[in-house]
Short mmCIF file of C-alpha atoms in Angstrom, two decimals:
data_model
loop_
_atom_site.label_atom_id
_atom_site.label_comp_id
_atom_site.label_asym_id
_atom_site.label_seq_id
_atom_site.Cartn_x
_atom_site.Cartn_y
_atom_site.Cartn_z
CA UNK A 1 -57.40 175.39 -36.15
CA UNK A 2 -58.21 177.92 -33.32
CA UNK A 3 -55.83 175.77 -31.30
CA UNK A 4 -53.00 176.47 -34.12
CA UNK A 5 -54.33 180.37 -34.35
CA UNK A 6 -53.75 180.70 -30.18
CA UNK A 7 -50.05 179.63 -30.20
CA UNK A 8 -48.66 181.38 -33.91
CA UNK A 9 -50.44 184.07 -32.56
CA UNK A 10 -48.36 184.09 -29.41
CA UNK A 11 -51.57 184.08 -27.15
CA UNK A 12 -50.25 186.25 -24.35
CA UNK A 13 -52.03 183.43 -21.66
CA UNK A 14 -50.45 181.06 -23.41
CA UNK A 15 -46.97 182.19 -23.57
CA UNK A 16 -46.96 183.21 -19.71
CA UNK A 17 -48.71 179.31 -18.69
CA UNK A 18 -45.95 177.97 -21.28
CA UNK A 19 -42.89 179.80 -19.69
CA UNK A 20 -44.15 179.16 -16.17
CA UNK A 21 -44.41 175.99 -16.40
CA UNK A 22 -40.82 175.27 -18.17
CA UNK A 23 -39.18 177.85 -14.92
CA UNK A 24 -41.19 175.68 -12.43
CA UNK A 25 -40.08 172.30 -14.20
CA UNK A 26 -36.82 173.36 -14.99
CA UNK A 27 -35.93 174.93 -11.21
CA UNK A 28 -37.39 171.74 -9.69
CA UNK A 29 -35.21 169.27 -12.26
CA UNK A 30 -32.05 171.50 -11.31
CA UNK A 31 -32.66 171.60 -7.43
CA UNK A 32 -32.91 167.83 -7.49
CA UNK A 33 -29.97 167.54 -9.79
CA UNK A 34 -27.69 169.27 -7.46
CA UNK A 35 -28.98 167.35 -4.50
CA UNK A 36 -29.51 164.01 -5.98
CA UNK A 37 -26.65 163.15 -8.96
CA UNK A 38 -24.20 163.95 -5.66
CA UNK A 39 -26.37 161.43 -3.55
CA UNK A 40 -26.38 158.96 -6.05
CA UNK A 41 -22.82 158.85 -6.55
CA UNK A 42 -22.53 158.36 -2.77
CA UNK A 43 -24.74 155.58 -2.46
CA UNK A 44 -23.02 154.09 -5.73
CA UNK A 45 -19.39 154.62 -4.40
CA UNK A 46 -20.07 153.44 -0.98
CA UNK A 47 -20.36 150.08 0.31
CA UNK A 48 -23.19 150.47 3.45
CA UNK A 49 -25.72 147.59 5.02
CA UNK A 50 -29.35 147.46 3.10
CA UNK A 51 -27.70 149.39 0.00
CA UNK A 52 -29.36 146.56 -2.39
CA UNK A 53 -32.41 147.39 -0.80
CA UNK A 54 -32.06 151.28 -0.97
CA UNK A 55 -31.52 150.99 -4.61
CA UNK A 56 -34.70 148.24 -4.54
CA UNK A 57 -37.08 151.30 -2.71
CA UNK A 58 -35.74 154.07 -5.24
CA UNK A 59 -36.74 152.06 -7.93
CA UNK A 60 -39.83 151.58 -6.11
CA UNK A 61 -40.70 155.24 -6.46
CA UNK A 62 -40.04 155.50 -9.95
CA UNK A 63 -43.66 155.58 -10.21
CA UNK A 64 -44.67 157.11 -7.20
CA UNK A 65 -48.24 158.34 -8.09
CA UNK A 66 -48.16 161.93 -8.05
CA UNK A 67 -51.29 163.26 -5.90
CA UNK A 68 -49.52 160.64 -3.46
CA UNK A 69 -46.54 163.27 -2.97
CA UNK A 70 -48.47 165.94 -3.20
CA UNK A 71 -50.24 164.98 -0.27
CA UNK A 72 -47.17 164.39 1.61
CA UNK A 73 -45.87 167.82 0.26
CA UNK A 74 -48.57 169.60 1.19
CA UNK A 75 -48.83 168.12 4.92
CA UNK A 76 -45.06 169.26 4.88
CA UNK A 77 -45.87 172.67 3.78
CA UNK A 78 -48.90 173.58 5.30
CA UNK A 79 -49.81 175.70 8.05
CA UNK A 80 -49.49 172.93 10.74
CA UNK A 81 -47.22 171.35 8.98
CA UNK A 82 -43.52 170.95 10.17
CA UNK A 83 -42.28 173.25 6.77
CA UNK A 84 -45.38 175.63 7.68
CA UNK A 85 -43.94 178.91 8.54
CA UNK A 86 -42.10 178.42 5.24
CA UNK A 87 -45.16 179.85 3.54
CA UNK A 88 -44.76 177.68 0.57
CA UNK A 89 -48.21 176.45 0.14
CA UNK A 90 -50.16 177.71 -3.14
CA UNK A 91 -46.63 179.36 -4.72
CA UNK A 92 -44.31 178.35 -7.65
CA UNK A 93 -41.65 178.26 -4.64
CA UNK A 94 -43.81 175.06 -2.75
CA UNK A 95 -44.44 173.57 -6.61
CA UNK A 96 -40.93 173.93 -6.88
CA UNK A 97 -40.16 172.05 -4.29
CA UNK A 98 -42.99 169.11 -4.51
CA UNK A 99 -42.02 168.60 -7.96
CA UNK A 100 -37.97 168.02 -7.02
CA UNK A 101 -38.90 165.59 -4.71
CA UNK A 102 -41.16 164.00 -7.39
CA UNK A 103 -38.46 163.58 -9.71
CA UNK A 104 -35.74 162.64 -6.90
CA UNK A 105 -35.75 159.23 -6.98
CA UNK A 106 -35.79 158.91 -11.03
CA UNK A 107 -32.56 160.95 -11.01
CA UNK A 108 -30.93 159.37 -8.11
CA UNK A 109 -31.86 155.65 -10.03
CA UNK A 110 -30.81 157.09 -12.85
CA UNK A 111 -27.49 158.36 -11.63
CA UNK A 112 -26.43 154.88 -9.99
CA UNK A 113 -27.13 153.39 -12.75
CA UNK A 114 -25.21 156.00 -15.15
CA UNK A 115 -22.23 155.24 -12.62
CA UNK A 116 -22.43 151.82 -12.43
CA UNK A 117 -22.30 151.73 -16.38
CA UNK A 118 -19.29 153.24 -16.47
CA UNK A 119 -17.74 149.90 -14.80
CA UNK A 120 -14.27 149.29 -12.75
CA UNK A 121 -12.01 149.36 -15.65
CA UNK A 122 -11.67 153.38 -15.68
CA UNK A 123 -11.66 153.29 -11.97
CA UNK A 124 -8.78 151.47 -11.38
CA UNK A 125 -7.07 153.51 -14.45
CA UNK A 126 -7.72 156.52 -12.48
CA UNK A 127 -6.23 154.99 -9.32
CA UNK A 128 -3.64 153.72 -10.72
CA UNK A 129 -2.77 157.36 -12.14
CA UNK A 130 -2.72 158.74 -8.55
CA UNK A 131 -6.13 160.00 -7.97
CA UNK A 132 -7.90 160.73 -4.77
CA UNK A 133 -11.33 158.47 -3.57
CA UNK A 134 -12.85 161.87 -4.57
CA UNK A 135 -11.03 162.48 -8.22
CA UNK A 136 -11.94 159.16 -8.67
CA UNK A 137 -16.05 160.10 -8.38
CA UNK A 138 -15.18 163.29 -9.90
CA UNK A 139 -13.71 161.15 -13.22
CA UNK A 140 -16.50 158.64 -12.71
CA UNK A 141 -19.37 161.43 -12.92
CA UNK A 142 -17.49 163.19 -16.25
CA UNK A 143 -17.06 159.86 -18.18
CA UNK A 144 -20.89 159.21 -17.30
CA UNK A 145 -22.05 162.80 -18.20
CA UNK A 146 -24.55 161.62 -21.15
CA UNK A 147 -26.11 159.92 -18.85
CA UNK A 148 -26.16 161.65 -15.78
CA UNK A 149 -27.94 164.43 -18.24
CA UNK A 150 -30.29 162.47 -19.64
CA UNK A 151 -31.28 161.41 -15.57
CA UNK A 152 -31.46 165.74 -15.31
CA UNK A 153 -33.48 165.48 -18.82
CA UNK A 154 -35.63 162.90 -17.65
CA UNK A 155 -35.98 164.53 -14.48
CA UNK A 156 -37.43 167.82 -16.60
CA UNK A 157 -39.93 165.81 -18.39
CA UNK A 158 -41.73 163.95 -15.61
CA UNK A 159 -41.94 167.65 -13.24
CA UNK A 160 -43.67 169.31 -16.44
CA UNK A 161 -46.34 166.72 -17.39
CA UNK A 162 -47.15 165.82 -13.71
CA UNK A 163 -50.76 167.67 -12.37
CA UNK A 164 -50.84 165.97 -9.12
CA UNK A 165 -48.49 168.07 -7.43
CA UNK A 166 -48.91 171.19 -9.49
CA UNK A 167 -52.50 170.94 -8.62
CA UNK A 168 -52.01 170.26 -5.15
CA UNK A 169 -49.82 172.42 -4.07
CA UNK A 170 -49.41 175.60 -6.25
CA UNK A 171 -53.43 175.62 -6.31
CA UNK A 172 -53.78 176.60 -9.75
CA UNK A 173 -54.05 180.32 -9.73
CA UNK A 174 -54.25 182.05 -12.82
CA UNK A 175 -51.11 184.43 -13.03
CA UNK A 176 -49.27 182.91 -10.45
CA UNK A 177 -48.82 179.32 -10.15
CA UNK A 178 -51.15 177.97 -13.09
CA UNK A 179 -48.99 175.70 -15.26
CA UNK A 180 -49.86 173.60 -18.41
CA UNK A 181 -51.21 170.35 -17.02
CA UNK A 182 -52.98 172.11 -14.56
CA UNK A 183 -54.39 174.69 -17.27
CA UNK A 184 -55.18 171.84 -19.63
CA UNK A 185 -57.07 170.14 -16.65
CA UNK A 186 -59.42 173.10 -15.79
CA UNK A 187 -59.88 174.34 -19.53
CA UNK A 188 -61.15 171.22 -20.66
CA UNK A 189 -63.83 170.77 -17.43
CA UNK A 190 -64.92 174.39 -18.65
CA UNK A 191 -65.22 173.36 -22.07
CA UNK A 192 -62.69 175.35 -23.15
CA UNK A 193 -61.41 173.05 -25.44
CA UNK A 194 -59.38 175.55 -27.82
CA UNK A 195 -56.96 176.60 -25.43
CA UNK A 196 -56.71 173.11 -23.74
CA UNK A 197 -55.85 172.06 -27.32
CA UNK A 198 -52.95 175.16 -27.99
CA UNK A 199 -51.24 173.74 -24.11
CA UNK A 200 -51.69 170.55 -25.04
CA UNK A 201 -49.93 170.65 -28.25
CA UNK A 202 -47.21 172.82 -26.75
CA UNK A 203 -46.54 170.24 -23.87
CA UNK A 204 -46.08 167.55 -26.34
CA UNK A 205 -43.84 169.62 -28.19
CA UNK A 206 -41.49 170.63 -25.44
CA UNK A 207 -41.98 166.70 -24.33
CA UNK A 208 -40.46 166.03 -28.14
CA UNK A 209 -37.71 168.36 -27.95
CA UNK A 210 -36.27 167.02 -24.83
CA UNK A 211 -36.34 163.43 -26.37
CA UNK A 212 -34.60 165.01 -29.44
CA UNK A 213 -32.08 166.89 -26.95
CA UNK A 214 -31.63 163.35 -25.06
CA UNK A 215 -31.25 161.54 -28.06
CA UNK A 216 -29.06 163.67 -29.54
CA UNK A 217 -27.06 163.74 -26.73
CA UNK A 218 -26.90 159.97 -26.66
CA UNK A 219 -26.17 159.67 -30.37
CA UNK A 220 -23.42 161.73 -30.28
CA UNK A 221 -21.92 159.15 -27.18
CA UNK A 222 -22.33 156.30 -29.29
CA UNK A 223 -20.64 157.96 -31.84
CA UNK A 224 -17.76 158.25 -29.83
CA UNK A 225 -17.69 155.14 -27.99
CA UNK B 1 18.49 147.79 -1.21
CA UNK B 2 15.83 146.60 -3.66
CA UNK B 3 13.08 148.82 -5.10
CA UNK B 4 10.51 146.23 -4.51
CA UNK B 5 10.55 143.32 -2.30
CA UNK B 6 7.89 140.82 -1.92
CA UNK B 7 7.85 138.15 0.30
CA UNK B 8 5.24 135.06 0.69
CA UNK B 9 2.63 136.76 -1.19
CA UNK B 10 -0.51 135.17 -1.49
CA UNK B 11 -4.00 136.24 -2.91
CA UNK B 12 -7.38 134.14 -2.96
CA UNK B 13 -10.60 134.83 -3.81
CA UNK B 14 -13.21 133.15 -1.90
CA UNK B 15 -11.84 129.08 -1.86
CA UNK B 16 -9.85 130.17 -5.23
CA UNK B 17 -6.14 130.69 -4.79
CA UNK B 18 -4.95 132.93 -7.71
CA UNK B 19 -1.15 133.53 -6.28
CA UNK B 20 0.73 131.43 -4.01
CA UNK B 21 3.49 132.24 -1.79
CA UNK B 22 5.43 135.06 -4.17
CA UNK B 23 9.27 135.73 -3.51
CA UNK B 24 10.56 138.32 -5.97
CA UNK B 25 12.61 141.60 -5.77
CA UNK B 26 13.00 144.28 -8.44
CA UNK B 27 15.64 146.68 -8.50
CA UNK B 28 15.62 150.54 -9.61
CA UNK B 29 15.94 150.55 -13.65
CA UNK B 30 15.53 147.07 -14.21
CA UNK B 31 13.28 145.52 -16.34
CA UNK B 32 11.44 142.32 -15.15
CA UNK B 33 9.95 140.41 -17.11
CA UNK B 34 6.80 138.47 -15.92
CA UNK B 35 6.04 135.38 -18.20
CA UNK B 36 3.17 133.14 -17.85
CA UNK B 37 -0.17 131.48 -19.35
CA UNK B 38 -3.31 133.41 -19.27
CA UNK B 39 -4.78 132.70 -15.98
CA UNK B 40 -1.52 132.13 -14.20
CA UNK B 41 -1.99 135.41 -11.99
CA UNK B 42 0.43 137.86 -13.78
CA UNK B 43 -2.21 140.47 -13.75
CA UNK B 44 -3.28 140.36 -9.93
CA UNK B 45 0.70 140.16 -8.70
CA UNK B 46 0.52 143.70 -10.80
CA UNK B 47 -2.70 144.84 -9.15
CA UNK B 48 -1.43 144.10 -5.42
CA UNK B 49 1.94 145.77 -6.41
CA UNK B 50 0.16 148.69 -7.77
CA UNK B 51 -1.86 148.92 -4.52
CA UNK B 52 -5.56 148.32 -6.40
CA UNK B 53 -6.14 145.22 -4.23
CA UNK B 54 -4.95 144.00 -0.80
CA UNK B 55 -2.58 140.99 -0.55
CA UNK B 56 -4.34 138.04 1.59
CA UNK B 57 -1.13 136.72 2.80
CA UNK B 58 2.66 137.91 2.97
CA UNK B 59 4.08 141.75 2.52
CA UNK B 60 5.19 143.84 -0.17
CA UNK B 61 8.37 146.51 0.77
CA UNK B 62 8.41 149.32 -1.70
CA UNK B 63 11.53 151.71 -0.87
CA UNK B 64 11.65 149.34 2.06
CA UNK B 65 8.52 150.47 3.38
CA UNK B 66 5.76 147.94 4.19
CA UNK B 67 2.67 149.15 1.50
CA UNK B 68 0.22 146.09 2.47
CA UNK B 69 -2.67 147.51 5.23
CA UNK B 70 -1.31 150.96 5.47
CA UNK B 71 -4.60 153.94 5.63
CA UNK B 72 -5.38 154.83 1.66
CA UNK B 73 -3.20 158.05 2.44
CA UNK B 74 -0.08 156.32 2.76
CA UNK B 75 -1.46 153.92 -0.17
CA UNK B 76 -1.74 157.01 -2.05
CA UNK B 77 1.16 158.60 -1.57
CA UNK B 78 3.26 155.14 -2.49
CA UNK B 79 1.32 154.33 -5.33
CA UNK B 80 2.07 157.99 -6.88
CA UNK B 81 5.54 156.60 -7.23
CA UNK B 82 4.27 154.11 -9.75
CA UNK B 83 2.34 153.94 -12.69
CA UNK B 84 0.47 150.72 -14.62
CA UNK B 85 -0.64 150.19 -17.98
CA UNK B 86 -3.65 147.80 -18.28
CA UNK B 87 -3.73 145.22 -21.37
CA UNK B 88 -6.96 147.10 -22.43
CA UNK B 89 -6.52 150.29 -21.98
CA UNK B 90 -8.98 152.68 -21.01
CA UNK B 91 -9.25 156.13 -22.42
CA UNK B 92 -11.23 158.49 -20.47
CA UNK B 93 -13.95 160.56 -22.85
CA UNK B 94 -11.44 164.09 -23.28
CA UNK B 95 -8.63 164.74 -25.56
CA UNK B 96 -5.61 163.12 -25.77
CA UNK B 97 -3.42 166.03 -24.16
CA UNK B 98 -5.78 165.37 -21.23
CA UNK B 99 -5.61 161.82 -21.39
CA UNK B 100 -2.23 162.23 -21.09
CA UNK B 101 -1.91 164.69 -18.53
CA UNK B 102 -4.39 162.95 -16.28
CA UNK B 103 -1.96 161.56 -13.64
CA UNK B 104 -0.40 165.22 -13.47
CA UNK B 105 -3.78 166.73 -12.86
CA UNK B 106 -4.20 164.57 -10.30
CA UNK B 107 -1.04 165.09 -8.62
CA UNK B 108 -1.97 169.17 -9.00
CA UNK B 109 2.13 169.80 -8.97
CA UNK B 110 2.73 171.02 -12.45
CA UNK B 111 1.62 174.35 -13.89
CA UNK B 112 -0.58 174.06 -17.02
CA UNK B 113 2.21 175.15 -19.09
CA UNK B 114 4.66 172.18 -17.91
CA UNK B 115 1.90 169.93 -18.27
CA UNK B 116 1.58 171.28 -21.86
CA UNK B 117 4.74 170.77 -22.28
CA UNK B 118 5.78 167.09 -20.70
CA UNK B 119 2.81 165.80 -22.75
CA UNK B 120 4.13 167.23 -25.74
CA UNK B 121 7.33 165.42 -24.63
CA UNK B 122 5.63 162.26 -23.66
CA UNK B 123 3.42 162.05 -26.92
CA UNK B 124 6.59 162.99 -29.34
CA UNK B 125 8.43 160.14 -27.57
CA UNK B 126 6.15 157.99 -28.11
CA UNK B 127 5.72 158.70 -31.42
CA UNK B 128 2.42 160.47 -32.04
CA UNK B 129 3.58 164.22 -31.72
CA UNK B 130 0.87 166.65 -32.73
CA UNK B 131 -1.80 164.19 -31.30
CA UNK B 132 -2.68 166.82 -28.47
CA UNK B 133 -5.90 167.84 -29.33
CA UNK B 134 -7.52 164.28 -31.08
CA UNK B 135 -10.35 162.52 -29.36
CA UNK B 136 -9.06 159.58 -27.36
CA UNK B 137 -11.92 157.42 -27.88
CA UNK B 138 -10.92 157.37 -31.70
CA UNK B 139 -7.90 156.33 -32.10
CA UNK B 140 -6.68 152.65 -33.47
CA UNK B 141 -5.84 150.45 -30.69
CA UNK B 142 -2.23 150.58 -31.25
CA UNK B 143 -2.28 154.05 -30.15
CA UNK B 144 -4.36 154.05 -27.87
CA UNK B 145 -1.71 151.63 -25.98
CA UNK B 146 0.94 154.08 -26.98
CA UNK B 147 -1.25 156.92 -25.28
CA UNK B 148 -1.40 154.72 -22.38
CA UNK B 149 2.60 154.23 -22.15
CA UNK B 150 2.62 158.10 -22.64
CA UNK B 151 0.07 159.04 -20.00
CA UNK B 152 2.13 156.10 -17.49
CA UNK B 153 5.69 157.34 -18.93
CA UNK B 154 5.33 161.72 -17.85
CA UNK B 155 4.52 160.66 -14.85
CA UNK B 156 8.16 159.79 -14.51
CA UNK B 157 7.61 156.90 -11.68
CA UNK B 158 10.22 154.68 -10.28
CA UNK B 159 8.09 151.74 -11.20
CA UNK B 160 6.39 150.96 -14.65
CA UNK B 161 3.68 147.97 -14.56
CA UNK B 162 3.33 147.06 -18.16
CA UNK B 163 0.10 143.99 -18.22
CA UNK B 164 0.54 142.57 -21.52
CA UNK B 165 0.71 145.66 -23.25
CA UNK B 166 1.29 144.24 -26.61
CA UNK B 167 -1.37 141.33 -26.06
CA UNK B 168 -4.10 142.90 -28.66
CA UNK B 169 -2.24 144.86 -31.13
CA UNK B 170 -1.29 143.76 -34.68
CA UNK B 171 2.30 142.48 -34.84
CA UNK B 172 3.17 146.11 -36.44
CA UNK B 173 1.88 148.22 -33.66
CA UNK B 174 3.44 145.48 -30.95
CA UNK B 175 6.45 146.06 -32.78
CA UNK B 176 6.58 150.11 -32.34
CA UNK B 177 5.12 148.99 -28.33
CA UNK B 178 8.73 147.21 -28.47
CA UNK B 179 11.03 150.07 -29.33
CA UNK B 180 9.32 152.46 -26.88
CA UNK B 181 9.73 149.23 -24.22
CA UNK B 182 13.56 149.50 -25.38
CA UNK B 183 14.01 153.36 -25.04
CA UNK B 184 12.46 152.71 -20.96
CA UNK B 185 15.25 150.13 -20.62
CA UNK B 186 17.82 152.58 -21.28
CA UNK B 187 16.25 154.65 -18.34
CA UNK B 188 16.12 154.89 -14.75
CA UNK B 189 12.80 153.59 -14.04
CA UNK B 190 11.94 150.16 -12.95
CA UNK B 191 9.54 148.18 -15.05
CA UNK B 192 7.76 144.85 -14.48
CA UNK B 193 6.46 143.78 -18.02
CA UNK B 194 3.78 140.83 -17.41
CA UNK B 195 3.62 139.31 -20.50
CA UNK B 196 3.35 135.67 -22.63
CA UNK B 197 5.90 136.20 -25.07
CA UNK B 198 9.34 134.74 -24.26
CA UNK B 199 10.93 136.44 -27.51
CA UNK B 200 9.75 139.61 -25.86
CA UNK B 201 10.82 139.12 -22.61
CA UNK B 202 14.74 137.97 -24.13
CA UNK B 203 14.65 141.21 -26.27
CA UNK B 204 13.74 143.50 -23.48
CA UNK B 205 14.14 142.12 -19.16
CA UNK B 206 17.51 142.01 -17.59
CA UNK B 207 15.51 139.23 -15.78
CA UNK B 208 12.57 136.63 -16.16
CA UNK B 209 10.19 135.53 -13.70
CA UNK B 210 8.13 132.34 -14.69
CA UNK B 211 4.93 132.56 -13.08
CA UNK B 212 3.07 128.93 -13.58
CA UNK B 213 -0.84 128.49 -11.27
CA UNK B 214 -0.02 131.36 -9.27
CA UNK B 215 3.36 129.94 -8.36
CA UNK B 216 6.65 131.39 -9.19
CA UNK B 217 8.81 128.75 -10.49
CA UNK B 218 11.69 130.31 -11.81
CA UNK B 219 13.40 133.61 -12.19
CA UNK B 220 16.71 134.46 -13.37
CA UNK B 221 18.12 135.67 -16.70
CA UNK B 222 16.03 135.20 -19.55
CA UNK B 223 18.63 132.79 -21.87
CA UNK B 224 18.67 130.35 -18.15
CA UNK B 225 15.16 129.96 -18.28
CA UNK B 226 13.35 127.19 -19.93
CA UNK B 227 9.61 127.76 -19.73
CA UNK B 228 8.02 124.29 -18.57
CA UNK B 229 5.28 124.63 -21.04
#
């Protein structure tokens, strides 16, 4: 009940751990969009040696375990590191940018897949219409836009219940770069179990809303189709 | 000088030879008609015409210009002259104005008004007028062929590639396929209608082709021919 009390109360820790996290998620979900759903629909459209096995190896790292790329994030980012004088250890900048790559091969997978299911038959209608190699992609992407979202959707999810690289490399300050799963983590070791509760029951929330939003999403495709 | 000129065409896939040695010529504002069984390689002689896929042996002259090996630029700019309608057609997740207008997007030369207004033209034509702003993806599949002549049709090309367009439809809807078929014969652009239906061909080509294995066996006016199966 205390749990309840903390968040229809509007605890103000609460609020400030909840919205921090869903910025840092949400920032790292759209970085990787923007770099990845591009990069996916290059490695779908073009015909290259090993390309089967590229799409093997980003599979692969679907489930990358997450303290593993926090490591490698954090020997990136750290003082000796070759991203050192960035200064992006221990900030929501460095989480930021551990949790993109996190979720870069999920929405790159995702994305040649979401291509690849849109199949020939609407590429050679656009070609046939006159479009350019790149109107083609550019139709290709629309038509697969439910699903290139739900990869962006996805994307959101895994980045805000990961602690690995939250933990790792945004250090878990209070005010600063102290998120929900990291929150959660420490609350419950200090036997703070009320407010480790109230975080937890907001993170499956948001976690249930983006399902809804993805299946809603979907629902209204197969509508459609 | 003919519109289209093909000479020795051939196309294989792996040991499988789909056409064989193709002679044919189409002139500007006739209608050919392509007969044949399923499988006898009407639909790939429309695909290497239209520039989708490249011929494994012999040329194709379009405008008297070789189209076979030329850089996708030049591939472009010929296939822009033409304009295909597949037997299933596709319609791409918008409305139907932008269904329609696709080919015009793509070709970036008309204003948004003139687009408005050629699909208006292209829809009422066709028969559906005030079908602008209707989701594509919900229409019967009668119109949804019709959308498909419309969205081939503003593009005004000097070829039409019609693959079976009547093959699915209800004999009602292939019917209303027909008279829009009839109203391109009265115009100036050249159409290749691969079909199966020799009644159709009779009512609509000035000629007939008779494509049989991936061989052409016959072409000539469509009450000379005597399909061999």
């Amino acid at each position: 009940m205390r749990a309840l009390d903390l968040i229809a109360s509007r605890d103000p820790q609460v609020v400030e751990i909840t919205l921090r996290a869903i910025f840092i998620s949400l920032s790292s979900a759209f970085l990787a969009g923007v770099i990845c759903i591009p990069l996916g629909g290059i490695i779908e459209f073009r015909r290259f040696w090993g390309k089967r096995a590229l799409i093997n190896l980003i599979q692969t790292f679907y489930s990358l375990p997450t303290v593993t790329v926090g490591l490698l994030v954090f020997l990136l980012i750290s003082r000796s590191g070759p991203l050192g004088g960035l200064n992006l250890l221990f900030s929501p900048s460095g989480m930021i940018f551990g949790q993109a790559i996190l979720v870069s091969p999920i929405m790159i997978g995702l994305t040649i897949t979401a291509l690849a299911g849109v199949g020939s038959p609407v590429r050679d209608t656009a070609k046939s219409l006159g479009a350019t190699e790149m109107q083609i992609i550019i139709t290709v992407i629309k038509e697969a836009r439910v699903a290139v979202i739900a990869a962006v959707l996805l994307g959101f999810g895994r980045a805000l219940s990961e602690v690995g690289v939250a933990m790792m490399i945004g250090g878990n300050i209070r005010g600063y770069t102290r998120v929900l799963t990291t929150a959660i983590a420490l609350e419950t070791s200090m036997g703070n179990l009320e407010l480790s509760m109230a975080l937890g029951i907001i993170l499956i929330c948001i976690s249930l809303a983006v399902n809804l939003l993805l299946n809603r999403f979907q629902g209204r495709q197969e509508w459609r189709s | 000088m003919a519109l289209l000129e093909i000479s020795s065409l051939g196309k294989s896939y792996g040991k499988a030879e789909i056409l064989k040695g193709i002679d044919l010529t189409v002139e500007r504002g006739e209608i050919l008609g392509l007969i044949g069984p399923t499988g006898s390689g009407k639909t790939t002689l429309l695909r290497l015409v239209n520039l989708l896929d490249e011929p494994s042996t012999g040329r194709i002259l379009f405008e008297d210009r070789e189209v076979s090996g030329r850089p996708e630029r030049e591939k472009l700019s010929m296939r822009r002259k033409m304009a295909m309608v597949f037997q299933k057609p596709v319609m791409f997740k918008a409305s139907v104005e932008e269904n329609v207008s696709f080919g015009l997007r793509m070709r970036g030369k008309a204003d948004a008004e003139e687009m408005r207004v050629r699909t208006k033209e292209a829809l009422a034509a066709m028969g559906l007028p005030g079908y602008e702003s209707r989701d594509a993806n919900t229409l019967s599949g009668g119109e949804m062929q019709r959308i498909a002549l419309a969205r081939a049709w503003v593009l005004q090309p000097e070829l039409l590639l019609l693959d079976e367009p009547t093959a699915n439809l209800d004999p009602g809807s292939a019917a209303s396929i027909d008279g829009l078929l009839q109203k391109l014969a009265d115009s100036r652009t050249a159409v290749i209608l691969a079909t199966h239906n020799m009644q159709q061909c009779r009512k609509l080509a000035d000629r007939v082709a008779v494509l049989q294995a991936g061989r052409l066996v016959a072409v000539g006016k469509s009450e000379e021919i005597a399909l061999p199966w």
